[in-house]
Rosetta silent file (secondary structure, phi, psi, omega in degrees, C-alpha in Angstrom):
SEQUENCE: MSRMYPDRRPRPERRSHARFDRPVEVHGTSESGDIVARMVANDLSLGGLYCSSSLDFPEMTRLAVRLMLPERRPGAVESLDVEAVVVRHREIPSALGGGRFELALFFSGMSDAQREKLARFLALA
SCORE:     score description
SCORE:     0.000 S_00000001
   1 L     0.000  143.938  177.642  230.240  154.724  186.522 S_00000001
   2 L   -79.494  162.063  177.942  233.634  153.710  187.734 S_00000001
   3 L   -67.134  -26.078 -178.362  236.002  151.692  185.607 S_00000001
   4 L   -70.746  -32.443 -178.884  235.776  148.892  188.123 S_00000001
   5 L  -124.882   88.623 -178.018  232.029  148.479  187.618 S_00000001
   6 L   -61.953  158.222  178.244  231.119  149.090  183.998 S_00000001
   7 L   -60.761  120.947 -176.996  227.649  150.222  183.056 S_00000001
   8 L  -112.233   18.298  177.045  225.489  147.064  182.969 S_00000001
   9 L   -66.684  146.545  177.930  222.219  148.583  181.849 S_00000001
  10 L   -61.420  139.213  178.983  220.573  146.699  178.993 S_00000001
  11 L   -87.100  146.406  178.462  221.502  148.123  175.636 S_00000001
  12 L   -67.183  147.928  179.101  218.761  149.014  173.159 S_00000001
  13 L   -66.965  126.061 -178.965  218.202  146.518  170.350 S_00000001
  14 L   -98.534  -11.452 -178.969  220.050  147.698  167.225 S_00000001
  15 L   -71.291  144.078 -177.305  218.727  145.044  164.866 S_00000001
  16 L   -93.979   -3.780 -178.111  216.168  146.228  162.372 S_00000001
  17 L  -125.820  145.216  175.494  214.348  142.872  162.053 S_00000001
  18 L   -63.923  150.108 -177.695  212.434  140.709  164.531 S_00000001
  19 L  -108.281  146.515  172.530  214.179  137.475  165.512 S_00000001
  20 E  -110.017  115.649 -170.797  212.874  133.896  165.539 S_00000001
  21 L  -110.735   29.887  170.636  214.751  132.103  168.287 S_00000001
  22 L  -106.793  155.270 -177.351  213.654  128.474  167.930 S_00000001
  23 L   -61.679  136.650  175.655  215.770  125.917  166.051 S_00000001
  24 E  -131.721  128.265  177.576  215.320  125.828  162.264 S_00000001
  25 E   -72.607  139.249 -178.049  217.082  123.266  160.074 S_00000001
  26 E  -135.980  140.025  172.304  219.175  124.822  157.308 S_00000001
  27 E  -114.726  129.557  179.537  221.081  123.318  154.373 S_00000001
  28 E  -120.203  130.594  179.423  223.934  125.369  152.963 S_00000001
  29 E  -120.374  131.061 -179.852  225.634  124.692  149.636 S_00000001
  30 E   -64.625  160.900 -178.016  228.817  126.459  148.567 S_00000001
  31 L   -57.249  -33.995  179.221  228.816  128.539  145.402 S_00000001
  32 L   -76.203  -16.012  178.190  230.760  125.806  143.597 S_00000001
  33 L    83.429   -0.096 -176.162  228.115  123.286  144.659 S_00000001
  34 L   -92.756  -10.732  179.956  230.649  120.788  145.960 S_00000001
  35 L  -122.423  123.689  177.517  230.201  121.394  149.700 S_00000001
  36 E  -122.672  130.730 -179.800  226.871  120.875  151.452 S_00000001
  37 E  -124.166  140.788  170.939  226.453  121.452  155.188 S_00000001
  38 E   -94.185  133.251 -176.463  223.560  120.767  157.506 S_00000001
  39 E  -131.797  163.528  173.104  223.122  123.569  159.992 S_00000001
  40 E  -127.011  117.216  178.134  220.790  124.528  162.809 S_00000001
  41 E   -88.947  133.397  176.447  219.765  128.172  163.030 S_00000001
  42 E  -114.586    2.559 -177.033  218.863  129.472  166.461 S_00000001
  43 E  -152.999  101.681 -174.098  218.445  133.097  165.443 S_00000001
  44 E  -123.186  137.410  176.100  216.575  133.851  162.208 S_00000001
  45 L  -145.963  179.753  176.330  215.323  137.170  160.831 S_00000001
  46 L   -65.376  -22.091 -177.029  214.514  138.816  157.503 S_00000001
  47 L   -90.099  -21.321 -177.226  218.127  139.999  157.349 S_00000001
  48 E   164.883 -160.385 -179.458  219.916  136.717  157.984 S_00000001
  49 E  -152.960  161.898  174.809  220.572  134.007  160.532 S_00000001
  50 E  -121.036  127.026 -173.254  223.034  132.767  163.130 S_00000001
  51 E  -143.339  167.877  170.366  223.632  129.029  163.090 S_00000001
  52 E  -108.145  146.466 -174.075  225.858  126.146  164.103 S_00000001
  53 E  -141.740  150.955  174.647  227.392  123.991  161.383 S_00000001
  54 L   -80.376  -15.924  179.272  229.510  120.862  161.091 S_00000001
  55 L  -118.858  148.210  177.858  231.520  122.608  158.348 S_00000001
  56 L   -96.624  142.564  173.327  233.363  125.893  158.392 S_00000001
  57 L  -128.135  131.276  179.235  232.997  128.473  155.639 S_00000001
  58 L   -65.112  158.173  175.496  235.311  131.506  155.453 S_00000001
  59 L   -57.410  145.104  179.845  233.908  135.015  155.655 S_00000001
  60 L    76.206    7.776  174.034  232.489  136.308  152.365 S_00000001
  61 L   -72.703  132.040  176.674  231.666  132.773  151.143 S_00000001
  62 E   -88.036  134.762 -179.766  228.464  132.795  149.097 S_00000001
  63 E  -128.052  144.664  165.600  226.004  130.028  149.972 S_00000001
  64 E   -90.430  120.670 -172.794  222.764  128.739  148.521 S_00000001
  65 E  -115.012  132.050  173.997  220.669  128.291  151.663 S_00000001
  66 E  -112.334  113.369  176.897  217.552  126.176  152.095 S_00000001
  67 E   -88.306  130.281  177.864  215.557  127.093  155.215 S_00000001
  68 E  -101.910   90.541 -172.316  213.313  124.298  156.491 S_00000001
  69 E   -84.387  118.704  179.204  210.528  126.362  158.097 S_00000001
  70 E   -67.649  138.521  177.143  208.316  124.423  160.528 S_00000001
  71 L   -98.582  174.135 -178.736  204.595  124.855  159.944 S_00000001
  72 L   -67.181  -31.888  177.751  201.807  124.800  162.531 S_00000001
  73 L   -69.614  134.396 -179.442  200.834  121.232  161.604 S_00000001
  74 L   -57.113  128.642  177.403  202.999  118.777  163.560 S_00000001
  75 L    81.354   -8.433 -179.129  205.887  117.523  161.432 S_00000001
  76 L   -82.382  138.300 -178.619  205.048  119.782  158.463 S_00000001
  77 E  -137.000  140.309  174.960  207.906  121.803  156.977 S_00000001
  78 E  -117.528  131.600 -179.094  208.034  124.334  154.143 S_00000001
  79 E   -93.051  151.220  177.890  211.347  125.004  152.415 S_00000001
  80 E  -139.803  119.754 -179.314  212.602  128.405  151.326 S_00000001
  81 E   -98.743  126.299  179.434  215.684  128.808  149.102 S_00000001
  82 E  -140.302  167.334  174.961  217.690  132.043  149.378 S_00000001
  83 E   -99.598  143.300 -179.971  221.213  133.325  148.755 S_00000001
  84 E  -143.837  162.969  176.472  223.439  134.252  151.690 S_00000001
  85 E  -128.063  136.947  175.989  226.974  135.396  152.498 S_00000001
  86 E   -73.536  122.121  179.462  229.003  134.351  155.557 S_00000001
  87 E  -108.177  -19.906  174.845  229.770  137.521  157.516 S_00000001
  88 E  -150.148  150.060  173.856  231.239  135.934  160.682 S_00000001
  89 E  -153.646  150.129  174.601  232.493  132.506  161.693 S_00000001
  90 E  -157.643  148.682  179.379  234.196  130.924  164.653 S_00000001
  91 E   -82.025  141.135  176.535  235.059  127.429  165.806 S_00000001
  92 E  -102.032  117.956  179.235  233.279  126.021  168.858 S_00000001
  93 L   -59.941  141.043 -179.238  235.658  123.918  170.983 S_00000001
  94 L  -132.027  133.187  177.826  234.466  120.338  171.443 S_00000001
  95 L   -71.204  -22.208 -178.109  235.583  117.773  173.997 S_00000001
  96 L   -86.722   -6.741  176.791  234.646  115.014  171.531 S_00000001
  97 L    89.518  -20.104  178.147  237.011  116.317  168.850 S_00000001
  98 L   -78.489  116.174 -175.863  234.360  116.802  166.153 S_00000001
  99 L   -67.179  140.999  171.823  234.544  120.435  165.130 S_00000001
 100 E  -127.182  152.179 -176.877  231.458  122.643  165.169 S_00000001
 101 E  -133.509  146.154  172.681  231.305  126.163  163.867 S_00000001
 102 E  -103.173  130.365 -178.450  229.101  129.174  164.469 S_00000001
 103 E  -126.168  138.349  170.569  228.240  131.127  161.337 S_00000001
 104 E  -107.437  124.014 -178.196  226.466  134.438  160.845 S_00000001
 105 E  -115.322  136.784  175.896  224.827  134.633  157.417 S_00000001
 106 E  -106.299  128.212  177.920  223.475  137.729  155.699 S_00000001
 107 E   -73.236  111.097 -174.836  220.701  137.179  153.136 S_00000001
 108 E   -99.029  -19.133 -179.663  222.179  138.735  150.013 S_00000001
 109 E  -140.297  109.243 -179.039  219.663  137.603  147.433 S_00000001
 110 L  -146.855  126.285  177.710  215.972  137.390  148.163 S_00000001
 111 L   -74.481  167.576  176.864  213.052  138.102  145.863 S_00000001
 112 H   -59.599  -40.602 -179.741  209.984  139.990  147.056 S_00000001
 113 H   -64.689  -41.847  177.915  208.042  136.694  147.123 S_00000001
 114 H   -64.823  -43.085  179.233  210.740  135.003  149.225 S_00000001
 115 H   -61.566  -42.300  178.529  210.886  137.973  151.598 S_00000001
 116 H   -63.941  -41.652  178.853  207.080  137.904  151.992 S_00000001
 117 H   -61.755  -45.393  179.157  207.115  134.158  152.674 S_00000001
 118 H   -67.763  -39.194  178.641  209.784  134.558  155.362 S_00000001
 119 H   -62.654  -41.311  176.894  208.006  137.601  156.846 S_00000001
 120 H   -61.976  -43.016  178.437  204.758  135.585  157.122 S_00000001
 121 H   -61.469  -47.478 -179.223  206.629  132.776  158.844 S_00000001
 122 H   -64.170  -34.826 -179.966  208.308  135.149  161.314 S_00000001
 123 H   -69.101  -32.012 -178.925  204.999  136.921  162.040 S_00000001
 124 H   -84.623  -17.360 -175.059  203.293  133.617  162.907 S_00000001
 125 L   -69.952    0.000    0.000  206.165  132.335  165.028 S_00000001
């Protein structure tokens, strides 16, 4: 390929976990417990999630995360509490002035039971 026209073939998926790409409500609480953010995850897997948030958290911030997993029954939600670490963040420019942030979270603390619960949810999605 020439430098003018880079190779545009699709790249193989490098992620080791299946993704759930519908919106999931998430609540994140800082390690100190004094900051709580409501987030919307648009990319969820057994390894972590990618979400938008009204609050920014620096990289390596530890969060207590509550995933609000939608069930098959209309309006039914099951919560799942896990530990996560912010691995990436960036501000999303807004014409309205209210800052929004994109955060990538890695699940750093999950019991076998929590992992099984999330795996069942992802398998049914």
